[in-house]
Amino acid sequence: MSAIGVAIFGVVAASCSSDETTASTSSSTTTGAGPATTAAAIATTTTTATVVTTTTSPVTELVSSKRVNLDFVSAYVIDRGDGLVVIDTGVGGSAPAIHAAIEEYGKSWADVGYVVATHKHGDHVGSLGAVLALATDADVFAGVSDIPDISSRRSITPLAEGDLVNGIQTIATPGHTPGHISLLDPDIGLFTGDALNGASGGVTGPNPGFTPDLDTAHLSVKKLATFTYEQAFFGHGEPVLVGASDAVSVLAGSL
Ligand SMILES: [Zn+2]
């Protein structure tokens, strides 16, 4: 029923830093995501990974999301019908879990057209090398200021404000890292990386402990509040599936 969708590789945990790639909390909760949700748990070769599929657009019936919970961080795969888009790659060793979600689409690594890093931290690009080795046709993208610190087997194309990756809009959200980007899928919602975090069903700001330029990061939160999206998906924490931009606006107003 879905040709456009998103697979979410989630790990619920606290914070983000290249120094914390070994941190582990075993959360494999598969939360319901609304009336149009189906959930399926998939055992993978890594720890407690699971995949949750969520139909997100009753209008197009082509949009769905999947979530794979690993141990620590979240990555995503979006299917917009013309090459899968992988957003972030998790810590090292996450490629099998990403592959599990790709298979749920009935597709393979050869169908991955785009790999986008929201930022340079190791828990978001830890499996970039493995993913690119498998997704041999994929182009790789990141915010320009983070690119020098990302190890990649292929050259990384810089993304700037407004750039589109297979129809997904780039929003520059510096602060957590200088080149941090968020991605707005017009059908699915906002992918925040670590510009925002999920928290107890809601949304909270970037983690001060791992955000060297907090003032700029807070300006990025205010920027994200100017867009409209029903759902938001984070690097860390559970997604917000209803009223996400309203929640971000409330947060932005408190900063
Ligand atoms: Zn981070």
PDB file of C-alpha atoms and ligand atoms in Angstrom:
ATOM      1  CA  MET A   1       0.000   0.000   0.000  1.00  0.00           C
ATOM      2  CA  SER A   2       2.916   2.291   0.253  1.00  0.00           C
ATOM      3  CA  ALA A   3       5.345   3.407  -2.369  1.00  0.00           C
ATOM      4  CA  ILE A   4       6.532   6.394  -0.429  1.00  0.00           C
ATOM      5  CA  GLY A   5       7.508   5.801   3.111  1.00  0.00           C
ATOM      6  CA  VAL A   6      10.024   6.207   5.775  1.00  0.00           C
ATOM      7  CA  ALA A   7      11.808   3.653   7.818  1.00  0.00           C
ATOM      8  CA  ILE A   8      12.997   4.823  11.142  1.00  0.00           C
ATOM      9  CA  PHE A   9      15.896   3.268  12.899  1.00  0.00           C
ATOM     10  CA  GLY A  10      15.439   4.341  16.400  1.00  0.00           C
ATOM     11  CA  VAL A  11      17.334   4.063  19.545  1.00  0.00           C
ATOM     12  CA  VAL A  12      16.005   5.803  22.528  1.00  0.00           C
ATOM     13  CA  ALA A  13      18.731   7.363  24.519  1.00  0.00           C
ATOM     14  CA  ALA A  14      19.852  10.573  25.959  1.00  0.00           C
ATOM     15  CA  SER A  15      22.477  12.403  24.101  1.00  0.00           C
ATOM     16  CA  CYS A  16      24.668  12.621  21.123  1.00  0.00           C
ATOM     17  CA  SER A  17      28.338  12.775  20.680  1.00  0.00           C
ATOM     18  CA  SER A  18      31.001  10.966  18.840  1.00  0.00           C
ATOM     19  CA  ASP A  19      32.293   9.950  22.224  1.00  0.00           C
ATOM     20  CA  GLU A  20      29.145   8.113  23.121  1.00  0.00           C
ATOM     21  CA  THR A  21      28.860   5.640  20.342  1.00  0.00           C
ATOM     22  CA  THR A  22      29.261   2.784  22.734  1.00  0.00           C
ATOM     23  CA  ALA A  23      26.525   3.918  25.064  1.00  0.00           C
ATOM     24  CA  SER A  24      23.678   1.507  25.191  1.00  0.00           C
ATOM     25  CA  THR A  25      20.230   1.400  26.621  1.00  0.00           C
ATOM     26  CA  SER A  26      18.140  -1.479  25.481  1.00  0.00           C
ATOM     27  CA  SER A  27      14.882   0.048  24.458  1.00  0.00           C
ATOM     28  CA  SER A  28      12.867  -1.768  21.891  1.00  0.00           C
ATOM     29  CA  THR A  29       9.483  -0.263  22.555  1.00  0.00           C
ATOM     30  CA  THR A  30       7.321  -0.133  19.496  1.00  0.00           C
ATOM     31  CA  THR A  31       4.850   2.597  20.064  1.00  0.00           C
ATOM     32  CA  GLY A  32       1.616   2.959  18.237  1.00  0.00           C
ATOM     33  CA  ALA A  33       1.559   5.968  16.009  1.00  0.00           C
ATOM     34  CA  GLY A  34      -2.040   6.764  15.294  1.00  0.00           C
ATOM     35  CA  PRO A  35      -5.002   5.216  13.603  1.00  0.00           C
ATOM     36  CA  ALA A  36      -3.190   4.390  10.399  1.00  0.00           C
ATOM     37  CA  THR A  37      -0.378   2.531  12.039  1.00  0.00           C
ATOM     38  CA  THR A  38       0.823  -0.957  11.619  1.00  0.00           C
ATOM     39  CA  ALA A  39       3.758  -2.201  13.559  1.00  0.00           C
ATOM     40  CA  ALA A  40       6.047  -5.058  12.856  1.00  0.00           C
ATOM     41  CA  ALA A  41       9.003  -6.138  14.864  1.00  0.00           C
ATOM     42  CA  ILE A  42      11.947  -7.517  13.005  1.00  0.00           C
ATOM     43  CA  ALA A  43      14.759  -9.346  14.617  1.00  0.00           C
ATOM     44  CA  THR A  44      18.079  -8.329  13.230  1.00  0.00           C
ATOM     45  CA  THR A  45      21.610  -9.347  13.893  1.00  0.00           C
ATOM     46  CA  THR A  46      22.160  -6.399  16.162  1.00  0.00           C
ATOM     47  CA  THR A  47      20.955  -6.248  19.715  1.00  0.00           C
ATOM     48  CA  THR A  48      17.329  -5.289  20.081  1.00  0.00           C
ATOM     49  CA  ALA A  49      16.602  -3.714  16.726  1.00  0.00           C
ATOM     50  CA  THR A  50      12.997  -3.497  15.698  1.00  0.00           C
ATOM     51  CA  VAL A  51      11.136  -1.991  12.783  1.00  0.00           C
ATOM     52  CA  VAL A  52       7.871  -0.162  13.119  1.00  0.00           C
ATOM     53  CA  THR A  53       5.884   0.747  10.048  1.00  0.00           C
ATOM     54  CA  THR A  54       3.560   3.677  10.190  1.00  0.00           C
ATOM     55  CA  THR A  55       1.268   4.852   7.470  1.00  0.00           C
ATOM     56  CA  THR A  56       1.513   8.579   7.634  1.00  0.00           C
ATOM     57  CA  SER A  57      -0.531  10.016   4.814  1.00  0.00           C
ATOM     58  CA  PRO A  58      -4.150   9.006   4.296  1.00  0.00           C
ATOM     59  CA  VAL A  59      -4.195  11.380   1.330  1.00  0.00           C
ATOM     60  CA  THR A  60      -1.633   9.772  -0.906  1.00  0.00           C
ATOM     61  CA  GLU A  61      -1.624   6.279   0.658  1.00  0.00           C
ATOM     62  CA  LEU A  62       1.934   6.264  -0.568  1.00  0.00           C
ATOM     63  CA  VAL A  63       3.593   7.468   2.585  1.00  0.00           C
ATOM     64  CA  SER A  64       4.609   5.308   5.462  1.00  0.00           C
ATOM     65  CA  SER A  65       7.205   5.243   8.135  1.00  0.00           C
ATOM     66  CA  LYS A  66       9.163   2.479   9.753  1.00  0.00           C
ATOM     67  CA  ARG A  67      11.069   2.534  12.932  1.00  0.00           C
ATOM     68  CA  VAL A  68      13.948   0.313  13.908  1.00  0.00           C
ATOM     69  CA  ASN A  69      15.012   0.601  17.494  1.00  0.00           C
ATOM     70  CA  LEU A  70      18.644  -0.207  18.056  1.00  0.00           C
ATOM     71  CA  ASP A  71      20.276   0.810  21.253  1.00  0.00           C
ATOM     72  CA  PHE A  72      21.168   4.437  21.107  1.00  0.00           C
ATOM     73  CA  VAL A  73      20.245   6.606  18.175  1.00  0.00           C
ATOM     74  CA  SER A  74      17.824   6.893  15.272  1.00  0.00           C
ATOM     75  CA  ALA A  75      18.333   6.709  11.547  1.00  0.00           C
ATOM     76  CA  TYR A  76      15.678   6.762   8.869  1.00  0.00           C
ATOM     77  CA  VAL A  77      14.882   5.530   5.392  1.00  0.00           C
ATOM     78  CA  ILE A  78      12.350   7.355   3.238  1.00  0.00           C
ATOM     79  CA  ASP A  79      10.789   5.848   0.143  1.00  0.00           C
ATOM     80  CA  ARG A  80       9.503   8.526  -2.193  1.00  0.00           C
ATOM     81  CA  GLY A  81       9.266   6.225  -5.144  1.00  0.00           C
ATOM     82  CA  ASP A  82      12.492   7.260  -6.812  1.00  0.00           C
ATOM     83  CA  GLY A  83      15.389   5.939  -4.814  1.00  0.00           C
ATOM     84  CA  LEU A  84      15.386   5.406  -1.101  1.00  0.00           C
ATOM     85  CA  VAL A  85      16.695   8.229   1.058  1.00  0.00           C
ATOM     86  CA  VAL A  86      18.643   7.175   4.138  1.00  0.00           C
ATOM     87  CA  ILE A  87      18.856   9.890   6.778  1.00  0.00           C
ATOM     88  CA  ASP A  88      21.716   9.187   9.183  1.00  0.00           C
ATOM     89  CA  THR A  89      23.265   5.783   9.649  1.00  0.00           C
ATOM     90  CA  GLY A  90      23.463   5.239  13.394  1.00  0.00           C
ATOM     91  CA  VAL A  91      26.441   3.945  15.258  1.00  0.00           C
ATOM     92  CA  GLY A  92      28.839   1.448  13.789  1.00  0.00           C
ATOM     93  CA  GLY A  93      27.203  -1.896  13.107  1.00  0.00           C
ATOM     94  CA  SER A  94      23.810  -0.429  12.188  1.00  0.00           C
ATOM     95  CA  ALA A  95      23.843  -1.450   8.525  1.00  0.00           C
ATOM     96  CA  PRO A  96      22.035  -4.780   9.104  1.00  0.00           C
ATOM     97  CA  ALA A  97      19.169  -3.026  10.843  1.00  0.00           C
ATOM     98  CA  ILE A  98      18.947  -0.454   8.079  1.00  0.00           C
ATOM     99  CA  HIS A  99      18.894  -3.300   5.590  1.00  0.00           C
ATOM    100  CA  ALA A 100      16.036  -4.937   7.456  1.00  0.00           C
ATOM    101  CA  ALA A 101      13.878  -1.881   6.905  1.00  0.00           C
ATOM    102  CA  ILE A 102      14.911  -1.611   3.267  1.00  0.00           C
ATOM    103  CA  GLU A 103      13.761  -5.183   2.843  1.00  0.00           C
ATOM    104  CA  GLU A 104      10.432  -4.256   4.379  1.00  0.00           C
ATOM    105  CA  TYR A 105       9.948  -1.985   1.410  1.00  0.00           C
ATOM    106  CA  GLY A 106      10.669  -4.978  -0.778  1.00  0.00           C
ATOM    107  CA  LYS A 107      13.825  -3.258  -1.919  1.00  0.00           C
ATOM    108  CA  SER A 108      17.553  -3.708  -1.694  1.00  0.00           C
ATOM    109  CA  TRP A 109      20.704  -1.677  -1.168  1.00  0.00           C
ATOM    110  CA  ALA A 110      20.730  -1.064  -4.924  1.00  0.00           C
ATOM    111  CA  ASP A 111      17.550   0.980  -4.474  1.00  0.00           C
ATOM    112  CA  VAL A 112      19.193   3.450  -2.097  1.00  0.00           C
ATOM    113  CA  GLY A 113      19.784   6.625  -4.063  1.00  0.00           C
ATOM    114  CA  TYR A 114      20.623   9.102  -1.340  1.00  0.00           C
ATOM    115  CA  VAL A 115      22.341   9.006   2.028  1.00  0.00           C
ATOM    116  CA  VAL A 116      22.094  12.199   4.061  1.00  0.00           C
ATOM    117  CA  ALA A 117      23.937  12.927   7.301  1.00  0.00           C
ATOM    118  CA  THR A 118      22.215  15.474   9.523  1.00  0.00           C
ATOM    119  CA  HIS A 119      25.546  16.123  11.184  1.00  0.00           C
ATOM    120  CA  LYS A 120      29.006  14.799  11.820  1.00  0.00           C
ATOM    121  CA  HIS A 121      28.618  13.047  15.181  1.00  0.00           C
ATOM    122  CA  GLY A 122      29.660   9.429  15.304  1.00  0.00           C
ATOM    123  CA  ASP A 123      26.278   8.126  16.377  1.00  0.00           C
ATOM    124  CA  HIS A 124      24.814   9.534  13.147  1.00  0.00           C
ATOM    125  CA  VAL A 125      27.572   8.711  10.686  1.00  0.00           C
ATOM    126  CA  GLY A 126      29.016   5.659  12.433  1.00  0.00           C
ATOM    127  CA  SER A 127      27.777   3.278   9.754  1.00  0.00           C
ATOM    128  CA  LEU A 128      28.192   5.652   6.839  1.00  0.00           C
ATOM    129  CA  GLY A 129      31.117   3.709   5.435  1.00  0.00           C
ATOM    130  CA  ALA A 130      29.312   0.385   5.673  1.00  0.00           C
ATOM    131  CA  VAL A 131      26.122   1.805   4.177  1.00  0.00           C
ATOM    132  CA  LEU A 132      27.933   3.391   1.258  1.00  0.00           C
ATOM    133  CA  ALA A 133      29.858   0.184   0.633  1.00  0.00           C
ATOM    134  CA  LEU A 134      26.538  -1.631   0.277  1.00  0.00           C
ATOM    135  CA  ALA A 135      24.518   1.153  -1.357  1.00  0.00           C
ATOM    136  CA  THR A 136      26.902   1.488  -4.238  1.00  0.00           C
ATOM    137  CA  ASP A 137      24.660   3.759  -6.304  1.00  0.00           C
ATOM    138  CA  ALA A 138      23.880   6.207  -3.510  1.00  0.00           C
ATOM    139  CA  ASP A 139      25.045   9.789  -3.452  1.00  0.00           C
ATOM    140  CA  VAL A 140      25.976  11.182  -0.050  1.00  0.00           C
ATOM    141  CA  PHE A 141      25.083  14.584   1.366  1.00  0.00           C
ATOM    142  CA  ALA A 142      25.691  16.696   4.488  1.00  0.00           C
ATOM    143  CA  GLY A 143      25.864  20.285   5.636  1.00  0.00           C
ATOM    144  CA  VAL A 144      28.953  21.928   4.256  1.00  0.00           C
ATOM    145  CA  SER A 145      30.554  22.892   7.572  1.00  0.00           C
ATOM    146  CA  ASP A 146      30.427  19.337   8.894  1.00  0.00           C
ATOM    147  CA  ILE A 147      31.753  17.640   5.790  1.00  0.00           C
ATOM    148  CA  PRO A 148      35.476  17.967   6.646  1.00  0.00           C
ATOM    149  CA  ASP A 149      34.867  15.955   9.831  1.00  0.00           C
ATOM    150  CA  ILE A 150      32.893  13.138   8.196  1.00  0.00           C
ATOM    151  CA  SER A 151      34.765  10.106   6.954  1.00  0.00           C
ATOM    152  CA  SER A 152      33.254   8.952   3.684  1.00  0.00           C
ATOM    153  CA  ARG A 153      34.362   6.596   0.960  1.00  0.00           C
ATOM    154  CA  ARG A 154      32.741   8.879  -1.624  1.00  0.00           C
ATOM    155  CA  SER A 155      32.777  12.644  -1.890  1.00  0.00           C
ATOM    156  CA  ILE A 156      30.008  14.331   0.048  1.00  0.00           C
ATOM    157  CA  THR A 157      27.766  16.815  -1.725  1.00  0.00           C
ATOM    158  CA  PRO A 158      27.116  19.876   0.452  1.00  0.00           C
ATOM    159  CA  LEU A 159      23.533  20.806   1.206  1.00  0.00           C
ATOM    160  CA  ALA A 160      22.522  24.401   1.848  1.00  0.00           C
ATOM    161  CA  GLU A 161      19.278  26.023   2.901  1.00  0.00           C
ATOM    162  CA  GLY A 162      16.439  25.041   0.611  1.00  0.00           C
ATOM    163  CA  ASP A 163      18.317  22.377  -1.304  1.00  0.00           C
ATOM    164  CA  LEU A 164      16.175  19.398  -2.186  1.00  0.00           C
ATOM    165  CA  VAL A 165      17.155  15.734  -1.940  1.00  0.00           C
ATOM    166  CA  ASN A 166      14.570  13.735  -3.842  1.00  0.00           C
ATOM    167  CA  GLY A 167      11.947  16.300  -2.869  1.00  0.00           C
ATOM    168  CA  ILE A 168      13.057  16.585   0.753  1.00  0.00           C
ATOM    169  CA  GLN A 169      13.919  20.120   1.809  1.00  0.00           C
ATOM    170  CA  THR A 170      17.114  21.075   3.583  1.00  0.00           C
ATOM    171  CA  ILE A 171      16.824  23.407   6.569  1.00  0.00           C
ATOM    172  CA  ALA A 172      20.132  24.652   7.941  1.00  0.00           C
ATOM    173  CA  THR A 173      20.017  24.229  11.720  1.00  0.00           C
ATOM    174  CA  PRO A 174      23.489  25.025  13.069  1.00  0.00           C
ATOM    175  CA  GLY A 175      24.426  25.066  16.723  1.00  0.00           C
ATOM    176  CA  HIS A 176      24.577  21.416  17.760  1.00  0.00           C
ATOM    177  CA  THR A 177      27.274  21.290  15.113  1.00  0.00           C
ATOM    178  CA  PRO A 178      28.226  24.058  12.679  1.00  0.00           C
ATOM    179  CA  GLY A 179      26.942  22.189   9.645  1.00  0.00           C
ATOM    180  CA  HIS A 180      23.885  20.578  11.202  1.00  0.00           C
ATOM    181  CA  ILE A 181      20.896  20.263   8.891  1.00  0.00           C
ATOM    182  CA  SER A 182      17.306  19.205   9.372  1.00  0.00           C
ATOM    183  CA  LEU A 183      15.197  17.739   6.593  1.00  0.00           C
ATOM    184  CA  LEU A 184      11.539  18.439   5.838  1.00  0.00           C
ATOM    185  CA  ASP A 185       9.692  15.816   3.864  1.00  0.00           C
ATOM    186  CA  PRO A 186       6.482  17.404   2.554  1.00  0.00           C
ATOM    187  CA  ASP A 187       4.540  14.183   3.030  1.00  0.00           C
ATOM    188  CA  ILE A 188       6.033  12.735   6.166  1.00  0.00           C
ATOM    189  CA  GLY A 189       7.332  15.487   8.396  1.00  0.00           C
ATOM    190  CA  LEU A 190      10.467  16.930   9.904  1.00  0.00           C
ATOM    191  CA  PHE A 191      13.673  15.010  10.531  1.00  0.00           C
ATOM    192  CA  THR A 192      15.561  16.998  13.106  1.00  0.00           C
ATOM    193  CA  GLY A 193      18.780  15.137  13.712  1.00  0.00           C
ATOM    194  CA  ASP A 194      19.925  16.509  17.053  1.00  0.00           C
ATOM    195  CA  ALA A 195      18.557  20.022  16.555  1.00  0.00           C
ATOM    196  CA  LEU A 196      15.657  18.793  18.666  1.00  0.00           C
ATOM    197  CA  ASN A 197      15.065  15.724  20.817  1.00  0.00           C
ATOM    198  CA  GLY A 198      12.039  13.659  21.618  1.00  0.00           C
ATOM    199  CA  ALA A 199      11.063  13.686  25.259  1.00  0.00           C
ATOM    200  CA  SER A 200       8.183  11.883  26.927  1.00  0.00           C
ATOM    201  CA  GLY A 201       5.968  12.145  23.893  1.00  0.00           C
ATOM    202  CA  GLY A 202       6.894  15.759  23.334  1.00  0.00           C
ATOM    203  CA  VAL A 203       9.854  17.719  22.078  1.00  0.00           C
ATOM    204  CA  THR A 204      12.786  19.325  23.802  1.00  0.00           C
ATOM    205  CA  GLY A 205      15.721  21.393  22.661  1.00  0.00           C
ATOM    206  CA  PRO A 206      19.229  20.335  21.766  1.00  0.00           C
ATOM    207  CA  ASN A 207      21.204  18.692  24.545  1.00  0.00           C
ATOM    208  CA  PRO A 208      23.329  21.441  26.157  1.00  0.00           C
ATOM    209  CA  GLY A 209      25.994  18.918  27.088  1.00  0.00           C
ATOM    210  CA  PHE A 210      26.731  18.137  23.464  1.00  0.00           C
ATOM    211  CA  THR A 211      25.857  21.428  21.804  1.00  0.00           C
ATOM    212  CA  PRO A 212      28.843  23.769  21.779  1.00  0.00           C
ATOM    213  CA  ASP A 213      26.946  26.766  20.385  1.00  0.00           C
ATOM    214  CA  LEU A 214      23.699  26.633  22.303  1.00  0.00           C
ATOM    215  CA  ASP A 215      22.630  30.168  21.403  1.00  0.00           C
ATOM    216  CA  THR A 216      22.826  29.350  17.710  1.00  0.00           C
ATOM    217  CA  ALA A 217      21.122  26.015  18.320  1.00  0.00           C
ATOM    218  CA  HIS A 218      18.231  27.804  19.990  1.00  0.00           C
ATOM    219  CA  LEU A 219      17.930  30.125  17.008  1.00  0.00           C
ATOM    220  CA  SER A 220      17.692  26.980  14.901  1.00  0.00           C
ATOM    221  CA  VAL A 221      14.833  25.741  17.085  1.00  0.00           C
ATOM    222  CA  LYS A 222      13.044  29.045  16.513  1.00  0.00           C
ATOM    223  CA  LYS A 223      13.639  28.616  12.804  1.00  0.00           C
ATOM    224  CA  LEU A 224      12.165  25.114  12.836  1.00  0.00           C
ATOM    225  CA  ALA A 225       9.106  26.568  14.549  1.00  0.00           C
ATOM    226  CA  THR A 226       8.378  28.670  11.444  1.00  0.00           C
ATOM    227  CA  PHE A 227       7.661  25.591   9.331  1.00  0.00           C
ATOM    228  CA  THR A 228       4.502  23.484   9.431  1.00  0.00           C
ATOM    229  CA  TYR A 229       4.614  19.706   9.893  1.00  0.00           C
ATOM    230  CA  GLU A 230       2.443  17.215  11.675  1.00  0.00           C
ATOM    231  CA  GLN A 231       5.198  14.802  12.607  1.00  0.00           C
ATOM    232  CA  ALA A 232       8.760  15.151  13.814  1.00  0.00           C
ATOM    233  CA  PHE A 233      11.421  12.462  14.003  1.00  0.00           C
ATOM    234  CA  PHE A 234      14.505  12.899  16.136  1.00  0.00           C
ATOM    235  CA  GLY A 235      17.984  11.549  16.431  1.00  0.00           C
ATOM    236  CA  HIS A 236      17.137  10.608  19.993  1.00  0.00           C
ATOM    237  CA  GLY A 237      13.779   9.932  21.551  1.00  0.00           C
ATOM    238  CA  GLU A 238      10.346   8.961  20.385  1.00  0.00           C
ATOM    239  CA  PRO A 239       8.857  10.791  17.412  1.00  0.00           C
ATOM    240  CA  VAL A 240       6.022  13.269  17.787  1.00  0.00           C
ATOM    241  CA  LEU A 241       3.275  12.114  15.445  1.00  0.00           C
ATOM    242  CA  VAL A 242       0.593  14.739  15.962  1.00  0.00           C
ATOM    243  CA  GLY A 243       0.925  18.518  16.113  1.00  0.00           C
ATOM    244  CA  ALA A 244       4.702  18.510  16.001  1.00  0.00           C
ATOM    245  CA  SER A 245       5.238  22.031  14.670  1.00  0.00           C
ATOM    246  CA  ASP A 246       2.858  23.386  17.287  1.00  0.00           C
ATOM    247  CA  ALA A 247       4.937  21.676  19.954  1.00  0.00           C
ATOM    248  CA  VAL A 248       8.136  23.090  18.487  1.00  0.00           C
ATOM    249  CA  SER A 249       6.579  26.565  18.471  1.00  0.00           C
ATOM    250  CA  VAL A 250       5.794  26.262  22.164  1.00  0.00           C
ATOM    251  CA  LEU A 251       9.349  25.133  22.851  1.00  0.00           C
ATOM    252  CA  ALA A 252      10.800  27.941  20.735  1.00  0.00           C
ATOM    253  CA  GLY A 253       8.760  30.456  22.683  1.00  0.00           C
ATOM    254  CA  SER A 254      10.322  29.239  25.908  1.00  0.00           C
ATOM    255  CA  LEU A 255      13.909  29.642  24.749  1.00  0.00           C
TER     256      LEU A 255
HETATM  257 ZN    ZN B   1      24.786  14.984  17.630  1.00  0.00          ZN
END
